[in-house]
mmCIF file of C-alpha atoms and ligand atoms in Angstrom:
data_model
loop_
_atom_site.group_PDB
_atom_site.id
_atom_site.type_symbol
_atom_site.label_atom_id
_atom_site.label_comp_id
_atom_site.label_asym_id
_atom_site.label_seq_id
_atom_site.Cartn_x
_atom_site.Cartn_y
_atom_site.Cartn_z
ATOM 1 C CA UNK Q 22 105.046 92.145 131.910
ATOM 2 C CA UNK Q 23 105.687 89.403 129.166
ATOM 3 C CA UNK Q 24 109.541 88.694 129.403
ATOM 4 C CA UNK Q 25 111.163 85.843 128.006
ATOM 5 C CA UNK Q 26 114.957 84.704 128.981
ATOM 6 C CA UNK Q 27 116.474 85.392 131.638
ATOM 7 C CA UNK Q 28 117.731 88.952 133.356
ATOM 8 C CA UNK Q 29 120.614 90.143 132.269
ATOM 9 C CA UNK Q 30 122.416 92.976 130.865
ATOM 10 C CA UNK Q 31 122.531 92.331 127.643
ATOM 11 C CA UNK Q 32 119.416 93.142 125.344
ATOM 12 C CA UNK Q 33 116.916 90.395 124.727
ATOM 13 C CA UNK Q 34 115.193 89.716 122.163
ATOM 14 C CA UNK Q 35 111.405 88.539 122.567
ATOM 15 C CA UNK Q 36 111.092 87.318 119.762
ATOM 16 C CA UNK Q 37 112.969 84.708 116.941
ATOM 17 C CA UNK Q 38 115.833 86.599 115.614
ATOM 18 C CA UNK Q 39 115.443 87.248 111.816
ATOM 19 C CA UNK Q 40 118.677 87.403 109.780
ATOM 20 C CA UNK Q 41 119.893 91.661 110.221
ATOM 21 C CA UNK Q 42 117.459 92.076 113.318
ATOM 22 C CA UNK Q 43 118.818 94.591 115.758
ATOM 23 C CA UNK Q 44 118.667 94.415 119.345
ATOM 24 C CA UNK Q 45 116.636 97.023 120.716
ATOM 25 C CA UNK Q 46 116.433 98.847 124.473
ATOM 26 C CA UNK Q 47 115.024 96.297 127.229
ATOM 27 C CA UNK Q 48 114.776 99.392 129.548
ATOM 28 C CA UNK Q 49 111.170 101.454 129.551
ATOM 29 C CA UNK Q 50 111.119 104.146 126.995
ATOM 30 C CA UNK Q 51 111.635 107.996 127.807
ATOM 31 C CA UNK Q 52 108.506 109.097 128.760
ATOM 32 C CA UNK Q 53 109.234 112.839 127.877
ATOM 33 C CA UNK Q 54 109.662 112.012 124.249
ATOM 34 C CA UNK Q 55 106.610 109.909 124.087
ATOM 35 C CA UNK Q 56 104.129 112.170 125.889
ATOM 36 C CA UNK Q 57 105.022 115.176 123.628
ATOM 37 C CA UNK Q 58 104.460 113.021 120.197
ATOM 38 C CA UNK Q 59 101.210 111.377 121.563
ATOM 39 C CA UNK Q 60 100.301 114.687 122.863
ATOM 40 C CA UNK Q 61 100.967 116.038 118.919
ATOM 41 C CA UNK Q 62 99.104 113.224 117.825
ATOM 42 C CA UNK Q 63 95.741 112.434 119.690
ATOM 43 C CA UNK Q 64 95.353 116.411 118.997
ATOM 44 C CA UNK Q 65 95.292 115.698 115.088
ATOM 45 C CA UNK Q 66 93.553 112.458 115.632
ATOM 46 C CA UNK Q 67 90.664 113.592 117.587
ATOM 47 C CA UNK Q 68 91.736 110.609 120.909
ATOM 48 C CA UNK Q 69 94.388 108.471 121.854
ATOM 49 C CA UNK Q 70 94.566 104.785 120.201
ATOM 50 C CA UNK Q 71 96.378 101.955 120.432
ATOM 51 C CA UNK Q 72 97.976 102.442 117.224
ATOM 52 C CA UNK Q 73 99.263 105.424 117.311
ATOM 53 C CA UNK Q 74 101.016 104.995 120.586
ATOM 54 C CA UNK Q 75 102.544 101.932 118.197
ATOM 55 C CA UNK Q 76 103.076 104.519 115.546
ATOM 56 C CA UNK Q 77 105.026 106.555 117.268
ATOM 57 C CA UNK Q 78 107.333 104.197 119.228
ATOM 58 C CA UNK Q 79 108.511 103.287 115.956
ATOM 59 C CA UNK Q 80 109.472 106.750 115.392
ATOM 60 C CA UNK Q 81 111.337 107.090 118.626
ATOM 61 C CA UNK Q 82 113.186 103.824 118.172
ATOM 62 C CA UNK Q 83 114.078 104.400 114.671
ATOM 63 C CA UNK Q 84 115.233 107.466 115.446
ATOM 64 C CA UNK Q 85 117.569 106.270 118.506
ATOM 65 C CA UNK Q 86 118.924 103.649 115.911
ATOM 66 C CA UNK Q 87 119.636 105.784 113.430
ATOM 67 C CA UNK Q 88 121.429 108.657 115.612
ATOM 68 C CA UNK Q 89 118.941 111.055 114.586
ATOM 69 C CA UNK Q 90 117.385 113.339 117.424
ATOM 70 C CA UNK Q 91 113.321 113.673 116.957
ATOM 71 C CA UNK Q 92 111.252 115.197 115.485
ATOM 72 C CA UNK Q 93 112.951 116.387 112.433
ATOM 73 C CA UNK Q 94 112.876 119.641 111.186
ATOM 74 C CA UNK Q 95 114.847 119.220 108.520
ATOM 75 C CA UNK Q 96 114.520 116.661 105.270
ATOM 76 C CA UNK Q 97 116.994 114.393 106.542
ATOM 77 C CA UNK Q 98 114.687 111.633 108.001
ATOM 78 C CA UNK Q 99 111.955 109.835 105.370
ATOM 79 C CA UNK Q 100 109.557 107.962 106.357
ATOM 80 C CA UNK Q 101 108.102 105.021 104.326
ATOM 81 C CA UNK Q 102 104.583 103.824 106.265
ATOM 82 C CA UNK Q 103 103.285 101.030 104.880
ATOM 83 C CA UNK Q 104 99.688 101.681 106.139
ATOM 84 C CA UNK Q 105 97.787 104.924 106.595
ATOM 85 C CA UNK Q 106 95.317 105.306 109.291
ATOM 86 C CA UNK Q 107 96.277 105.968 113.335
ATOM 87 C CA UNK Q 108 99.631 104.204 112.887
ATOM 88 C CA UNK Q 109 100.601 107.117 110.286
ATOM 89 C CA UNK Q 110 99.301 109.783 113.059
ATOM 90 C CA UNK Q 111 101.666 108.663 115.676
ATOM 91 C CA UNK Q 112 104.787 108.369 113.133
ATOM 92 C CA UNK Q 113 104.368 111.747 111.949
ATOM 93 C CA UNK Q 114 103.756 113.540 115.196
ATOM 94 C CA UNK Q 115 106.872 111.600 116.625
ATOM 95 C CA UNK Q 116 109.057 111.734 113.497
ATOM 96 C CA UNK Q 117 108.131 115.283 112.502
ATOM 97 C CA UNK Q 118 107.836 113.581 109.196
ATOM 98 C CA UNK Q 119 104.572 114.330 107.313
ATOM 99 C CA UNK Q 120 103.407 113.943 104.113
ATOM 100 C CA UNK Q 121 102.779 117.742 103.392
ATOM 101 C CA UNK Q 122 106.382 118.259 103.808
ATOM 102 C CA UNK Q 123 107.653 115.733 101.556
ATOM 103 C CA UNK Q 124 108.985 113.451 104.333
ATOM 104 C CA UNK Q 125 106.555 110.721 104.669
ATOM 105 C CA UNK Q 126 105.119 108.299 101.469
ATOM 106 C CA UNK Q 127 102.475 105.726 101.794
ATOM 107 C CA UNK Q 128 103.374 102.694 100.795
ATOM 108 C CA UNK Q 129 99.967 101.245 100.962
ATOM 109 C CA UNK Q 130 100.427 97.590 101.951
ATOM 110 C CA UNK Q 131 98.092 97.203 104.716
ATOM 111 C CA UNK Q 132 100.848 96.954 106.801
ATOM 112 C CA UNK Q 133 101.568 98.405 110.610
ATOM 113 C CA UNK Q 134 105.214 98.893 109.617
ATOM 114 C CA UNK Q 135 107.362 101.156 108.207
ATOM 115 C CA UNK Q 136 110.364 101.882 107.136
ATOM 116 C CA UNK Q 137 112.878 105.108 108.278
ATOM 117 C CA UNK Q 138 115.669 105.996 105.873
ATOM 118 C CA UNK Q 139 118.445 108.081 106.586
ATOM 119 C CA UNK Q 140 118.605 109.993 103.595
ATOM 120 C CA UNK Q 141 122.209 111.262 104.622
ATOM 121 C CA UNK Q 142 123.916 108.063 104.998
ATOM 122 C CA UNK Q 143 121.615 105.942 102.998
ATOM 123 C CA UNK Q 144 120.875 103.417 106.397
ATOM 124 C CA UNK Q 145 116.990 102.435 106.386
ATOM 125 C CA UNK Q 146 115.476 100.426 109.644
ATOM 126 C CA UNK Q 147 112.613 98.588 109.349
ATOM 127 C CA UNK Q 148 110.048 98.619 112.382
ATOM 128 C CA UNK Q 149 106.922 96.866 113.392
ATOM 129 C CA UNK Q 150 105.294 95.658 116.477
ATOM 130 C CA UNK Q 151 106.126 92.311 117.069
ATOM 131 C CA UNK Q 152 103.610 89.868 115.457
ATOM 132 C CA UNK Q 153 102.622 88.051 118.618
ATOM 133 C CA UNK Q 154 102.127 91.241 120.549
ATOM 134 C CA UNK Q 155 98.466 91.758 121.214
ATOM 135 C CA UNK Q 156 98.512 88.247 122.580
ATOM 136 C CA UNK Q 157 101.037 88.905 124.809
ATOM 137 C CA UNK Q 158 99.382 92.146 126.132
ATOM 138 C CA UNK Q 159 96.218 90.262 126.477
ATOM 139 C CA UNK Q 160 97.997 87.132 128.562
ATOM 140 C CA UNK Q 161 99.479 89.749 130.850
ATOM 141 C CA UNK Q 162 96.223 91.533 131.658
ATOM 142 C CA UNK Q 163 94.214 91.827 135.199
ATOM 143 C CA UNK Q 164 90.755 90.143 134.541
ATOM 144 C CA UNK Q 165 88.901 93.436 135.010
ATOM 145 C CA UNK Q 166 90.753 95.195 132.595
ATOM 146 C CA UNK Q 167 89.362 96.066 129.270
ATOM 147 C CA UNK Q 168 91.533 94.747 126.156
ATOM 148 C CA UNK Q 169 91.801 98.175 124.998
ATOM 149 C CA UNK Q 170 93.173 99.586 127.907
ATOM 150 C CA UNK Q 171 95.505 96.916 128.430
ATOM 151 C CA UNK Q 172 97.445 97.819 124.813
ATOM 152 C CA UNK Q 173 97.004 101.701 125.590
ATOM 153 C CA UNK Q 174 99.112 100.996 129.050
ATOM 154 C CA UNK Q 175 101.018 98.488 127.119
ATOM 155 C CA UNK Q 176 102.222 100.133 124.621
ATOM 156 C CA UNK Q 177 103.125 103.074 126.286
ATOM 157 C CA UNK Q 178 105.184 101.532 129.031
ATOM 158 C CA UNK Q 179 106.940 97.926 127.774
ATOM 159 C CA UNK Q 180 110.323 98.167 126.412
ATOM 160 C CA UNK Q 181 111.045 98.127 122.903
ATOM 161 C CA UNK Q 182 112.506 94.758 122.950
ATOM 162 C CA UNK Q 183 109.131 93.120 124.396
ATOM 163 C CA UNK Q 184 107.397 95.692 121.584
ATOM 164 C CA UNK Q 185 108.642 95.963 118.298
ATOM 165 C CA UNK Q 186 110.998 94.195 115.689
ATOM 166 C CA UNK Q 187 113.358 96.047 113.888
ATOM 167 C CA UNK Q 188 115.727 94.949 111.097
ATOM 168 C CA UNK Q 189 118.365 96.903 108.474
ATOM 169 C CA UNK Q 190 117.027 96.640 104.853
ATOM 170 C CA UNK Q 191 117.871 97.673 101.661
ATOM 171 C CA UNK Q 192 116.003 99.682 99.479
ATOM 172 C CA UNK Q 193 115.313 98.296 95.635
ATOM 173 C CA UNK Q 194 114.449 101.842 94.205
ATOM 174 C CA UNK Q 195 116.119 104.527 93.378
ATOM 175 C CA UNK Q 196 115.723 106.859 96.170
ATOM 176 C CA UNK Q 197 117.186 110.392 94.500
ATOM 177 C CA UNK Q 198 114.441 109.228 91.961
ATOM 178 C CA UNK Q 199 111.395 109.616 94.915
ATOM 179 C CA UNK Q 200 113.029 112.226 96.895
ATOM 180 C CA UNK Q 201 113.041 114.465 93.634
ATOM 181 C CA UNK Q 202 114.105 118.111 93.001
ATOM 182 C CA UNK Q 203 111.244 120.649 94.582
ATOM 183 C CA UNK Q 204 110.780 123.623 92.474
ATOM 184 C CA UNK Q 205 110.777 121.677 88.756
ATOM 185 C CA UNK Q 206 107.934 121.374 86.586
ATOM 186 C CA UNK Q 207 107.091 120.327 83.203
ATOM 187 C CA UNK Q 208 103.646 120.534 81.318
ATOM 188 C CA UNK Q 209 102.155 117.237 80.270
ATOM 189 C CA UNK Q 210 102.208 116.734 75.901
ATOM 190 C CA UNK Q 211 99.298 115.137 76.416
ATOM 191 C CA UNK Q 212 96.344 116.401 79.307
ATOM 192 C CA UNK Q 213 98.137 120.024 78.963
ATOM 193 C CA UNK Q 214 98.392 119.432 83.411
ATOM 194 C CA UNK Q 215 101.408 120.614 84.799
ATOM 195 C CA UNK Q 216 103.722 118.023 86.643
ATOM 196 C CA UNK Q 217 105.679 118.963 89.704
ATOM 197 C CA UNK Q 218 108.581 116.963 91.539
ATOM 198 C CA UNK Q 219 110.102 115.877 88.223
ATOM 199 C CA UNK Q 220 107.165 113.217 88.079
ATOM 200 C CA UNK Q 221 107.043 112.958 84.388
ATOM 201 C CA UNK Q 222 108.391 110.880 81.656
ATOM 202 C CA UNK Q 223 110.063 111.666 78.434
ATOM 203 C CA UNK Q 224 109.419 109.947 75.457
ATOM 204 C CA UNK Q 225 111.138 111.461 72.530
ATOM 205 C CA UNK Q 226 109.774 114.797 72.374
ATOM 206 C CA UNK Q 227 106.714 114.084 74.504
ATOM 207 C CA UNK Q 228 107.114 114.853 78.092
ATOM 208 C CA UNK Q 229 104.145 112.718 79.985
ATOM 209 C CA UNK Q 230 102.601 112.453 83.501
ATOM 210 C CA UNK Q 231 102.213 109.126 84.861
ATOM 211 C CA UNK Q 232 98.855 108.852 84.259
ATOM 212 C CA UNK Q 233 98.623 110.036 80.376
ATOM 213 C CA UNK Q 234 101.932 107.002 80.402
ATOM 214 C CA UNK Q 235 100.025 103.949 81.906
ATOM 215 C CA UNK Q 236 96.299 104.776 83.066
ATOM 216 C CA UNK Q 237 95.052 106.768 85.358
ATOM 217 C CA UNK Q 238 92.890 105.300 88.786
ATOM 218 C CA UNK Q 239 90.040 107.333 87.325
ATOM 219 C CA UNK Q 240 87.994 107.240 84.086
HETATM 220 ZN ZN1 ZN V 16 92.864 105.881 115.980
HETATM 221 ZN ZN1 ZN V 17 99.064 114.058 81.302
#
């Protein structure tokens, strides 16, 4: 296993520390919590990937940082992934956050990362693999072993410290705003559509969705 510094008992990080980088766990992770989520998760998915294994380590760390026990069946936890795809998969199954329950949003930026906001106290973590990882995995390989293997077995085994980066942030938008009241709707002045989760705009008397406002992404 790829482990830089020395032994001791305080965490270490294995990678440069970035300004509001937490230390995370150098022990293995719980491999109850993991099995169940990538159990959830290859289900949905069809097989087991790399990435979701990724996906939902996140989860699981974010949710030890946090203080919040996984997965959620409540609205407390939101999930911001910054990338759809496997990744998503394993966050969901391990959060209990999922898009059809208001408790996941894509933030589409290509991105195997994402972001886990308690919406109680307002704390968000930050958490992606760390950016040298693959190499590492690939470094600590035996010969015969096929790449893909090697990051399944990685991933599921190597402490979060030796894993993933994660960091406190700040959010710049007005979370209330996304979160939004269920149950509201309006009926668009222009298109005559209706608009759920207080998505629309006034504008004098007008009440508009977003796209009849700036442009839809369809003509
Ligand atoms: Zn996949
Ligand atoms: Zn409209």
């Amino acid at each position: 296993m790829a482990v830089s510094g020395p032994a001791s008992s305080a965490p270490v990080l294995s990678s440069p520390a970035l300004p509001g980088q937490l230390a995370l766990p150098t022990d293995p992770p719980d491999p109850a919590a993991l099995d169940t989520a990538l159990a959830g998760s290859s289900a949905l998915h069809g097989h087991l990937c790399p990435r979701q294994i990724l996906g939902a380590r996140s989860a699981l760390l974010a949710g030890a940082l946090l203080d919040l026990d996984l997965p959620r069946t409540d609205k407390r936890l939101l999930v911001l992934a910054e990338t759809d795809g496997c990744y998503a998969d394993g966050l969901s199954a391990a959060s209990g956050c999922w898009l059809g329950r208001r408790t996941l949003r894509l933030m589409d930026y290509g991105r195997v990362a994402a972001t886990f906001v308690d919406t109680r106290s307002g704390r968000a973590v930050r958490v992606w693999p760390q950016t040298d990882l693959r190499e590492r995995v690939r470094a600590g390989k035996p010969e015969d072993q096929k790449r893909y293997q090697a990051y399944l077995d990685a991933y599921r085994v190597w402490p979060d410290a030796e894993l993933l980066t994660a960091r406190e942030v700040t959010l710049q938008f007005d979370l209330d705003g996304l979160l939004s009241r269920h149950g509201q709707r309006a009926v668009c002045s222009s298109c005559g559509e209706e608009i759920i989760n207080e998505r629309w705009v006034r504008r004098g008397e007008r009440v508009l969705c977003p796209a009849c406002l700036s442009g839809a992404y369809y003509v």
